[in-house]
Amino acid sequence: MSTTRWDISLPVVGDRLADRELAPYLLVGPTIVTVFLVTIGPMLWSLWLSFNRWKPGSLAYQEPTFTGVDNFAWLFTNDRFIHSVVNFAYYGGVGVFIQVALGTLLALALYNYVENQTLRVGLLTLFVVPMMYAPLVAGRMWQLLFLPGGGVVNGFLGILGLPQPSWLGSRWLGLTSIMVADTWRASLSDSLYEAAQVDGASRWMMFRRITLPQLRNLIIVAAILRFMDAYKFFDKLFVMTNGGPGSTTELPTYFTYLVGFQNFNIGRAAALTWVLGLGSIITMMLFWRYMRTVEEV
Amino acid sequence: MAEVTIDNLTKEYGSIVATNDISIDIDDGELVVLVGPSGCGKTTTLRSIAGLETPTSGSIHFGDTDVTDRAPQDRDISMVFQDLALYPHMTAAENVAFPLHADGQQPETTVRESVEEVARATNCEEFLDKKVVDLSGGQRQRVALARALVRKPEVFLMDEPFSDLDELLKRQLRAEVVRIQKDLGITMVHVTHDQEEAMTMGDRLVVMNDGEIAQMGDPDTVFNEPARLFVATFIGSPQINRFDCRIAGDRTLTDGELELELPADAADVLDGATGEAVTLCIRPQHLSWADERPADSLAVPVSVNVIEKIGTEDIVRCRTAGGTEITGVVPAGALSFGQEGYLVFDPSQLHLFDGHDENAPRLN
C-alpha cells in the first residue's frame, strides 16, 4: 500500500513511518476484533462442537465430550432430517424456480404491455408492498388465505372442484425477481428490439435470443436471493404450522431449532448447521455454474 | 432488390409534424442520401420505410407491393442503426447469422457459408468469433454492416451509422459501403446530417428541412444549383457567403454596406422593383484574391482577419470596412494576416434567391 495515499486520506496519527504503517491496522482493528468475536469465533466453536456430544441440562453430557463423527452419522440416518431436506428441496427448488420465472414474466409483461409510465410504477409498487410486511404478520395473513379446509383460496379451489395444494411456503411470486427484471428491462435499449424486428425475428425469438440471455445474470441474482429467503424460511413456518401436521412441513432450519433449543442437543444442532450451510453453498455454486453454461446461446 | 416509392408521407407526433407530405421515388439499385439538420424529418422518413414508424398518412411501396401497414419483419429490409444495436451477448458471427436464423429457412451449413461470405466482403473475418464487447468501434461498424447485408434484402437502410467514428475510419467505411452497394446493386437509403458524407456517397441527395424536401438531385446539381436558400447555406464547406440585399438599381444590389454591381446576364433575373429583398450567395471557392481593384468585375475591398490552414489551400476569413465577414479559399500561403486587397466574385457562380428566408427559391 502506497504511503502517499495514506498521506492524503488520513488525519495524521504521527509522522514516523512506524506510525503510518500501524495506522491502518489501528483503524480497522476494532472491526476485525468485533467480527471475530461475534461471527468467526462462534463459527469455529460450533465447528468444534459438532464433533462433540453436549446436552446442557442432561446428567450425562453436562460438558462437551468429543465423540468424533457421531453427530453426523446420527444426522444422515435420521428420517426426520432427510424428510426436512426433501421439503426444502421442494420449497427452495421448485418454489424458487416458479417464483423467479413468474416474477420475470410478470415484470416483462408489465414493461411490454403497460405503456403508461405512472400506471406501471403504481402496479409495480403494489406488487412489492407485501415485502414490507413484518414476516409474522405476512405469515398469519397467508395462513388465513391458504388454511387447508377453511382458507379463502383453497375454499375457492374446492368450490371449483380443483385440488387444494399445500401452499404454505410459497411466497407471493418472487417479488425480488419482479423488481430486478423490471429495472433491467427499463434500462435496455429499444434499438436492440428494433434491430431484431428488422432482422425478421419473431416475438419468441426476441425473447429467447435477446431478452433471456441479457436477463441471465440478474435471474441468477434473483434466484440466489430467493433461495436465501427460502433457506431462512423459519419465522413464517413457525407461525403457520409449527412444522406440522406432525413433522410433514418441517424444514431443516426448523428441525435444527428443535434439536438445538428444545432438546438442547447443542452438538447435534451444530453438526446440522454446518451440513446445511455447506450444502447451500455447494448448491448455489453448482447452480451458478450451470446457469453460466446455459446462457451461452 | 426493388425500387421504393414514398407517396405523400406525413408523420405527426401529437402537434409536431415530423414529415410533411414527403414523396420520393427511389430507383432499383440507387443510393439515396437523406440529409438535413437535426429534426428535419430524415430519420422519421427512414424509420417509416423500415416499418418502425406508422405514417399518419401516405403510403410506401416496394416495387408494386404496398408495405405501408406491414411490420418490419414482413418487409425484407435491413438496417444499420445509429447506435448499431449489435446484440451485446453474442459473438460477431452470431450477430451476422441472426437474420438468417430468424428466417429459419436455411440449414446451419448454408448459414455459416453466408456469414463467411459476407464477412469477407466487409473485412470482418478476423474477429468473427469475438464477442461484440471486445470489438473496436470500426470493427463493430463492419459487423453491423455484415449483419445488414447477409440476408440480401430488398432495401438497405442506414441511420447515421458513421457519426461516432474518427475521420479516417469514417472515410474508409463510406468508400467501402459505396463499393459494396455498387457491387451488389443494392437499393440503399442512407441518412446523415453530414453534408460532406452526403455529397461523397449519394447517387442522389434529398435535402430536408423542417419536415419537407428542400431539394432532390444529384450531388453536382445540389451543390452548383441549390434550389432554395436553405440548400445553398446547408451544403458546401466552408459555408457559402451570403449577402441579404435589396434591389437598388437595374444591376445593383445593396446589403446596407456594400454596393454589389451584378454582371449583365445575372442581373437579367432581377425583374423585381427597387427595394425588393434578394439574397446573393457565392461559395468561398469561387472568390479570388486581387491586390488592386480589377476593372469590370464584381469585387469587394477587404482585409484578412483569420487564416485557416487545410493543407493545399488556406481558408481566409476576411472583413470589409463595415465588418461584414466574407470567406474565401486561396492557395496555401498566398495571403498573410491583415493584408488588404479585393475578393473578386466569379460571375458565373453567383446564386440569387428571391427573399431572405430559408425557403426563398432560386432566381437564376
mmCIF file with all atom_site columns, C-alpha atoms in Angstrom, chain A residues 134-261:
data_model
loop_
_atom_site.group_PDB
_atom_site.id
_atom_site.type_symbol
_atom_site.label_atom_id
_atom_site.label_alt_id
_atom_site.label_comp_id
_atom_site.label_asym_id
_atom_site.label_entity_id
_atom_site.label_seq_id
_atom_site.pdbx_PDB_ins_code
_atom_site.Cartn_x
_atom_site.Cartn_y
_atom_site.Cartn_z
_atom_site.occupancy
_atom_site.B_iso_or_equiv
_atom_site.pdbx_formal_charge
_atom_site.auth_seq_id
_atom_site.auth_comp_id
_atom_site.auth_asym_id
_atom_site.auth_atom_id
_atom_site.pdbx_PDB_model_num
ATOM 1   C CA . ALA A 1 134 ? -43.365 -7.990  9.053   1.00 0.00 ? 134 ALA A CA 1
ATOM 2   C CA . PRO A 1 135 ? -42.789 -11.700 8.345   1.00 0.00 ? 135 PRO A CA 1
ATOM 3   C CA . LEU A 1 136 ? -45.011 -12.782 11.233  1.00 0.00 ? 136 LEU A CA 1
ATOM 4   C CA . VAL A 1 137 ? -47.893 -10.639 10.017  1.00 0.00 ? 137 VAL A CA 1
ATOM 5   C CA . ALA A 1 138 ? -47.462 -11.918 6.475   1.00 0.00 ? 138 ALA A CA 1
ATOM 6   C CA . GLY A 1 139 ? -47.390 -15.447 7.865   1.00 0.00 ? 139 GLY A CA 1
ATOM 7   C CA . ARG A 1 140 ? -50.694 -15.037 9.685   1.00 0.00 ? 140 ARG A CA 1
ATOM 8   C CA . MET A 1 141 ? -52.333 -13.464 6.652   1.00 0.00 ? 141 MET A CA 1
ATOM 9   C CA . TRP A 1 142 ? -51.237 -16.247 4.358   1.00 0.00 ? 142 TRP A CA 1
ATOM 10  C CA . GLN A 1 143 ? -52.404 -18.747 6.890   1.00 0.00 ? 143 GLN A CA 1
ATOM 11  C CA . LEU A 1 144 ? -55.879 -17.246 6.735   1.00 0.00 ? 144 LEU A CA 1
ATOM 12  C CA . LEU A 1 145 ? -55.841 -17.296 2.960   1.00 0.00 ? 145 LEU A CA 1
ATOM 13  C CA . PHE A 1 146 ? -54.425 -20.758 2.468   1.00 0.00 ? 146 PHE A CA 1
ATOM 14  C CA . LEU A 1 147 ? -55.582 -22.709 5.513   1.00 0.00 ? 147 LEU A CA 1
ATOM 15  C CA . PRO A 1 148 ? -56.490 -26.188 4.243   1.00 0.00 ? 148 PRO A CA 1
ATOM 16  C CA . GLY A 1 149 ? -60.224 -26.521 4.784   1.00 0.00 ? 149 GLY A CA 1
ATOM 17  C CA . GLY A 1 150 ? -61.426 -23.007 5.594   1.00 0.00 ? 150 GLY A CA 1
ATOM 18  C CA . GLY A 1 151 ? -58.750 -20.879 3.923   1.00 0.00 ? 151 GLY A CA 1
ATOM 19  C CA . VAL A 1 152 ? -60.107 -18.484 1.319   1.00 0.00 ? 152 VAL A CA 1
ATOM 20  C CA . VAL A 1 153 ? -58.019 -19.678 -1.608  1.00 0.00 ? 153 VAL A CA 1
ATOM 21  C CA . ASN A 1 154 ? -58.438 -23.382 -1.057  1.00 0.00 ? 154 ASN A CA 1
ATOM 22  C CA . GLY A 1 155 ? -62.116 -22.774 -0.408  1.00 0.00 ? 155 GLY A CA 1
ATOM 23  C CA . PHE A 1 156 ? -62.399 -21.300 -3.864  1.00 0.00 ? 156 PHE A CA 1
ATOM 24  C CA . LEU A 1 157 ? -60.424 -24.099 -5.430  1.00 0.00 ? 157 LEU A CA 1
ATOM 25  C CA . GLY A 1 158 ? -62.651 -26.568 -3.623  1.00 0.00 ? 158 GLY A CA 1
ATOM 26  C CA . ILE A 1 159 ? -65.778 -24.907 -4.967  1.00 0.00 ? 159 ILE A CA 1
ATOM 27  C CA . LEU A 1 160 ? -64.289 -25.150 -8.451  1.00 0.00 ? 160 LEU A CA 1
ATOM 28  C CA . GLY A 1 161 ? -63.533 -28.801 -7.828  1.00 0.00 ? 161 GLY A CA 1
ATOM 29  C CA . LEU A 1 162 ? -59.790 -28.241 -8.128  1.00 0.00 ? 162 LEU A CA 1
ATOM 30  C CA . PRO A 1 163 ? -57.123 -29.871 -5.972  1.00 0.00 ? 163 PRO A CA 1
ATOM 31  C CA . GLN A 1 164 ? -56.181 -27.912 -2.881  1.00 0.00 ? 164 GLN A CA 1
ATOM 32  C CA . PRO A 1 165 ? -52.387 -27.815 -2.811  1.00 0.00 ? 165 PRO A CA 1
ATOM 33  C CA . SER A 1 166 ? -50.402 -27.103 0.282   1.00 0.00 ? 166 SER A CA 1
ATOM 34  C CA . TRP A 1 167 ? -49.475 -23.515 -0.409  1.00 0.00 ? 167 TRP A CA 1
ATOM 35  C CA . LEU A 1 168 ? -47.623 -22.763 2.739   1.00 0.00 ? 168 LEU A CA 1
ATOM 36  C CA . GLY A 1 169 ? -44.102 -21.764 1.960   1.00 0.00 ? 169 GLY A CA 1
ATOM 37  C CA . SER A 1 170 ? -44.513 -20.281 -1.473  1.00 0.00 ? 170 SER A CA 1
ATOM 38  C CA . ARG A 1 171 ? -44.264 -16.599 -1.078  1.00 0.00 ? 171 ARG A CA 1
ATOM 39  C CA . TRP A 1 172 ? -46.013 -14.185 -3.351  1.00 0.00 ? 172 TRP A CA 1
ATOM 40  C CA . LEU A 1 173 ? -44.433 -14.540 -6.796  1.00 0.00 ? 173 LEU A CA 1
ATOM 41  C CA . GLY A 1 174 ? -40.807 -13.817 -6.178  1.00 0.00 ? 174 GLY A CA 1
ATOM 42  C CA . LEU A 1 175 ? -41.036 -10.096 -5.674  1.00 0.00 ? 175 LEU A CA 1
ATOM 43  C CA . THR A 1 176 ? -37.320 -9.783  -5.937  1.00 0.00 ? 176 THR A CA 1
ATOM 44  C CA . SER A 1 177 ? -37.351 -11.045 -9.481  1.00 0.00 ? 177 SER A CA 1
ATOM 45  C CA . ILE A 1 178 ? -40.070 -8.614  -10.460 1.00 0.00 ? 178 ILE A CA 1
ATOM 46  C CA . MET A 1 179 ? -38.060 -5.672  -9.300  1.00 0.00 ? 179 MET A CA 1
ATOM 47  C CA . VAL A 1 180 ? -34.820 -6.905  -10.755 1.00 0.00 ? 180 VAL A CA 1
ATOM 48  C CA . ALA A 1 181 ? -36.308 -7.768  -14.126 1.00 0.00 ? 181 ALA A CA 1
ATOM 49  C CA . ASP A 1 182 ? -38.253 -4.552  -14.394 1.00 0.00 ? 182 ASP A CA 1
ATOM 50  C CA . THR A 1 183 ? -35.271 -2.405  -13.583 1.00 0.00 ? 183 THR A CA 1
ATOM 51  C CA . TRP A 1 184 ? -33.209 -4.277  -16.081 1.00 0.00 ? 184 TRP A CA 1
ATOM 52  C CA . ARG A 1 185 ? -35.737 -4.126  -18.885 1.00 0.00 ? 185 ARG A CA 1
ATOM 53  C CA . ALA A 1 186 ? -36.234 -0.419  -18.428 1.00 0.00 ? 186 ALA A CA 1
ATOM 54  C CA . SER A 1 187 ? -32.527 0.097   -18.959 1.00 0.00 ? 187 SER A CA 1
ATOM 55  C CA . LEU A 1 188 ? -32.241 -1.942  -22.135 1.00 0.00 ? 188 LEU A CA 1
ATOM 56  C CA . SER A 1 189 ? -32.049 -0.006  -25.370 1.00 0.00 ? 189 SER A CA 1
ATOM 57  C CA . ASP A 1 190 ? -35.143 -0.267  -27.571 1.00 0.00 ? 190 ASP A CA 1
ATOM 58  C CA . SER A 1 191 ? -32.964 -0.286  -30.646 1.00 0.00 ? 191 SER A CA 1
ATOM 59  C CA . LEU A 1 192 ? -31.939 -3.902  -29.955 1.00 0.00 ? 192 LEU A CA 1
ATOM 60  C CA . TYR A 1 193 ? -35.561 -4.931  -30.360 1.00 0.00 ? 193 TYR A CA 1
ATOM 61  C CA . GLU A 1 194 ? -35.972 -2.713  -33.391 1.00 0.00 ? 194 GLU A CA 1
ATOM 62  C CA . ALA A 1 195 ? -32.889 -4.319  -34.896 1.00 0.00 ? 195 ALA A CA 1
ATOM 63  C CA . ALA A 1 196 ? -34.344 -7.745  -34.178 1.00 0.00 ? 196 ALA A CA 1
ATOM 64  C CA . GLN A 1 197 ? -37.647 -6.752  -35.797 1.00 0.00 ? 197 GLN A CA 1
ATOM 65  C CA . VAL A 1 198 ? -35.826 -5.521  -38.871 1.00 0.00 ? 198 VAL A CA 1
ATOM 66  C CA . ASP A 1 199 ? -33.803 -8.741  -38.898 1.00 0.00 ? 199 ASP A CA 1
ATOM 67  C CA . GLY A 1 200 ? -37.098 -10.595 -39.095 1.00 0.00 ? 200 GLY A CA 1
ATOM 68  C CA . ALA A 1 201 ? -37.171 -12.125 -35.626 1.00 0.00 ? 201 ALA A CA 1
ATOM 69  C CA . SER A 1 202 ? -40.421 -13.460 -34.203 1.00 0.00 ? 202 SER A CA 1
ATOM 70  C CA . ARG A 1 203 ? -41.554 -12.488 -30.710 1.00 0.00 ? 203 ARG A CA 1
ATOM 71  C CA . TRP A 1 204 ? -40.438 -15.813 -29.333 1.00 0.00 ? 204 TRP A CA 1
ATOM 72  C CA . MET A 1 205 ? -37.031 -15.465 -30.927 1.00 0.00 ? 205 MET A CA 1
ATOM 73  C CA . MET A 1 206 ? -36.614 -11.975 -29.475 1.00 0.00 ? 206 MET A CA 1
ATOM 74  C CA . PHE A 1 207 ? -37.473 -13.336 -26.046 1.00 0.00 ? 207 PHE A CA 1
ATOM 75  C CA . ARG A 1 208 ? -35.303 -16.406 -26.351 1.00 0.00 ? 208 ARG A CA 1
ATOM 76  C CA . ARG A 1 209 ? -32.253 -14.886 -28.023 1.00 0.00 ? 209 ARG A CA 1
ATOM 77  C CA . ILE A 1 210 ? -32.208 -11.319 -26.698 1.00 0.00 ? 210 ILE A CA 1
ATOM 78  C CA . THR A 1 211 ? -34.283 -10.843 -23.560 1.00 0.00 ? 211 THR A CA 1
ATOM 79  C CA . LEU A 1 212 ? -33.423 -14.081 -21.802 1.00 0.00 ? 212 LEU A CA 1
ATOM 80  C CA . PRO A 1 213 ? -29.652 -14.098 -22.337 1.00 0.00 ? 213 PRO A CA 1
ATOM 81  C CA . GLN A 1 214 ? -29.451 -10.496 -21.214 1.00 0.00 ? 214 GLN A CA 1
ATOM 82  C CA . LEU A 1 215 ? -31.514 -11.276 -18.145 1.00 0.00 ? 215 LEU A CA 1
ATOM 83  C CA . ARG A 1 216 ? -29.431 -14.285 -17.206 1.00 0.00 ? 216 ARG A CA 1
ATOM 84  C CA . ASN A 1 217 ? -27.114 -12.735 -14.678 1.00 0.00 ? 217 ASN A CA 1
ATOM 85  C CA . LEU A 1 218 ? -29.968 -10.952 -12.983 1.00 0.00 ? 218 LEU A CA 1
ATOM 86  C CA . ILE A 1 219 ? -32.015 -14.129 -12.890 1.00 0.00 ? 219 ILE A CA 1
ATOM 87  C CA . ILE A 1 220 ? -29.110 -15.762 -11.102 1.00 0.00 ? 220 ILE A CA 1
ATOM 88  C CA . VAL A 1 221 ? -29.017 -12.973 -8.547  1.00 0.00 ? 221 VAL A CA 1
ATOM 89  C CA . ALA A 1 222 ? -32.775 -13.071 -8.044  1.00 0.00 ? 222 ALA A CA 1
ATOM 90  C CA . ALA A 1 223 ? -32.741 -16.850 -7.667  1.00 0.00 ? 223 ALA A CA 1
ATOM 91  C CA . ILE A 1 224 ? -29.939 -16.758 -5.115  1.00 0.00 ? 224 ILE A CA 1
ATOM 92  C CA . LEU A 1 225 ? -31.722 -14.081 -3.109  1.00 0.00 ? 225 LEU A CA 1
ATOM 93  C CA . ARG A 1 226 ? -34.916 -16.125 -3.189  1.00 0.00 ? 226 ARG A CA 1
ATOM 94  C CA . PHE A 1 227 ? -33.039 -19.260 -2.263  1.00 0.00 ? 227 PHE A CA 1
ATOM 95  C CA . MET A 1 228 ? -31.572 -17.490 0.733   1.00 0.00 ? 228 MET A CA 1
ATOM 96  C CA . ASP A 1 229 ? -35.058 -16.395 1.721   1.00 0.00 ? 229 ASP A CA 1
ATOM 97  C CA . ALA A 1 230 ? -36.329 -19.924 1.367   1.00 0.00 ? 230 ALA A CA 1
ATOM 98  C CA . TYR A 1 231 ? -33.456 -21.205 3.467   1.00 0.00 ? 231 TYR A CA 1
ATOM 99  C CA . LYS A 1 232 ? -34.307 -18.767 6.206   1.00 0.00 ? 232 LYS A CA 1
ATOM 100 C CA . PHE A 1 233 ? -38.000 -19.550 5.923   1.00 0.00 ? 233 PHE A CA 1
ATOM 101 C CA . PHE A 1 234 ? -38.319 -20.164 9.598   1.00 0.00 ? 234 PHE A CA 1
ATOM 102 C CA . ASP A 1 235 ? -40.476 -17.482 11.125  1.00 0.00 ? 235 ASP A CA 1
ATOM 103 C CA . LYS A 1 236 ? -43.454 -17.982 8.861   1.00 0.00 ? 236 LYS A CA 1
ATOM 104 C CA . LEU A 1 237 ? -43.306 -21.707 9.222   1.00 0.00 ? 237 LEU A CA 1
ATOM 105 C CA . PHE A 1 238 ? -43.148 -21.305 12.967  1.00 0.00 ? 238 PHE A CA 1
ATOM 106 C CA . VAL A 1 239 ? -46.222 -19.100 12.960  1.00 0.00 ? 239 VAL A CA 1
ATOM 107 C CA . MET A 1 240 ? -48.217 -21.002 10.396  1.00 0.00 ? 240 MET A CA 1
ATOM 108 C CA . THR A 1 241 ? -47.683 -24.688 11.017  1.00 0.00 ? 241 THR A CA 1
ATOM 109 C CA . ASN A 1 242 ? -45.122 -25.337 13.710  1.00 0.00 ? 242 ASN A CA 1
ATOM 110 C CA . GLY A 1 243 ? -43.774 -27.822 11.198  1.00 0.00 ? 243 GLY A CA 1
ATOM 111 C CA . GLY A 1 244 ? -46.983 -29.756 11.319  1.00 0.00 ? 244 GLY A CA 1
ATOM 112 C CA . PRO A 1 245 ? -49.223 -31.556 10.872  1.00 0.00 ? 245 PRO A CA 1
ATOM 113 C CA . GLY A 1 246 ? -46.829 -33.901 12.589  1.00 0.00 ? 246 GLY A CA 1
ATOM 114 C CA . SER A 1 247 ? -43.473 -33.079 11.048  1.00 0.00 ? 247 SER A CA 1
ATOM 115 C CA . THR A 1 248 ? -44.684 -33.067 7.449   1.00 0.00 ? 248 THR A CA 1
ATOM 116 C CA . THR A 1 249 ? -43.875 -29.428 6.645   1.00 0.00 ? 249 THR A CA 1
ATOM 117 C CA . GLU A 1 250 ? -40.721 -29.308 8.678   1.00 0.00 ? 250 GLU A CA 1
ATOM 118 C CA . LEU A 1 251 ? -37.745 -27.569 7.087   1.00 0.00 ? 251 LEU A CA 1
ATOM 119 C CA . PRO A 1 252 ? -34.108 -28.202 8.046   1.00 0.00 ? 252 PRO A CA 1
ATOM 120 C CA . THR A 1 253 ? -33.822 -24.876 9.841   1.00 0.00 ? 253 THR A CA 1
ATOM 121 C CA . TYR A 1 254 ? -36.884 -25.648 11.926  1.00 0.00 ? 254 TYR A CA 1
ATOM 122 C CA . PHE A 1 255 ? -35.590 -29.112 12.698  1.00 0.00 ? 255 PHE A CA 1
ATOM 123 C CA . THR A 1 256 ? -32.296 -27.556 13.766  1.00 0.00 ? 256 THR A CA 1
ATOM 124 C CA . TYR A 1 257 ? -34.200 -25.195 16.031  1.00 0.00 ? 257 TYR A CA 1
ATOM 125 C CA . LEU A 1 258 ? -35.981 -28.100 17.664  1.00 0.00 ? 258 LEU A CA 1
ATOM 126 C CA . VAL A 1 259 ? -32.782 -30.079 18.193  1.00 0.00 ? 259 VAL A CA 1
ATOM 127 C CA . GLY A 1 260 ? -30.877 -27.066 19.475  1.00 0.00 ? 260 GLY A CA 1
ATOM 128 C CA . PHE A 1 261 ? -33.371 -25.135 21.522  1.00 0.00 ? 261 PHE A CA 1
#
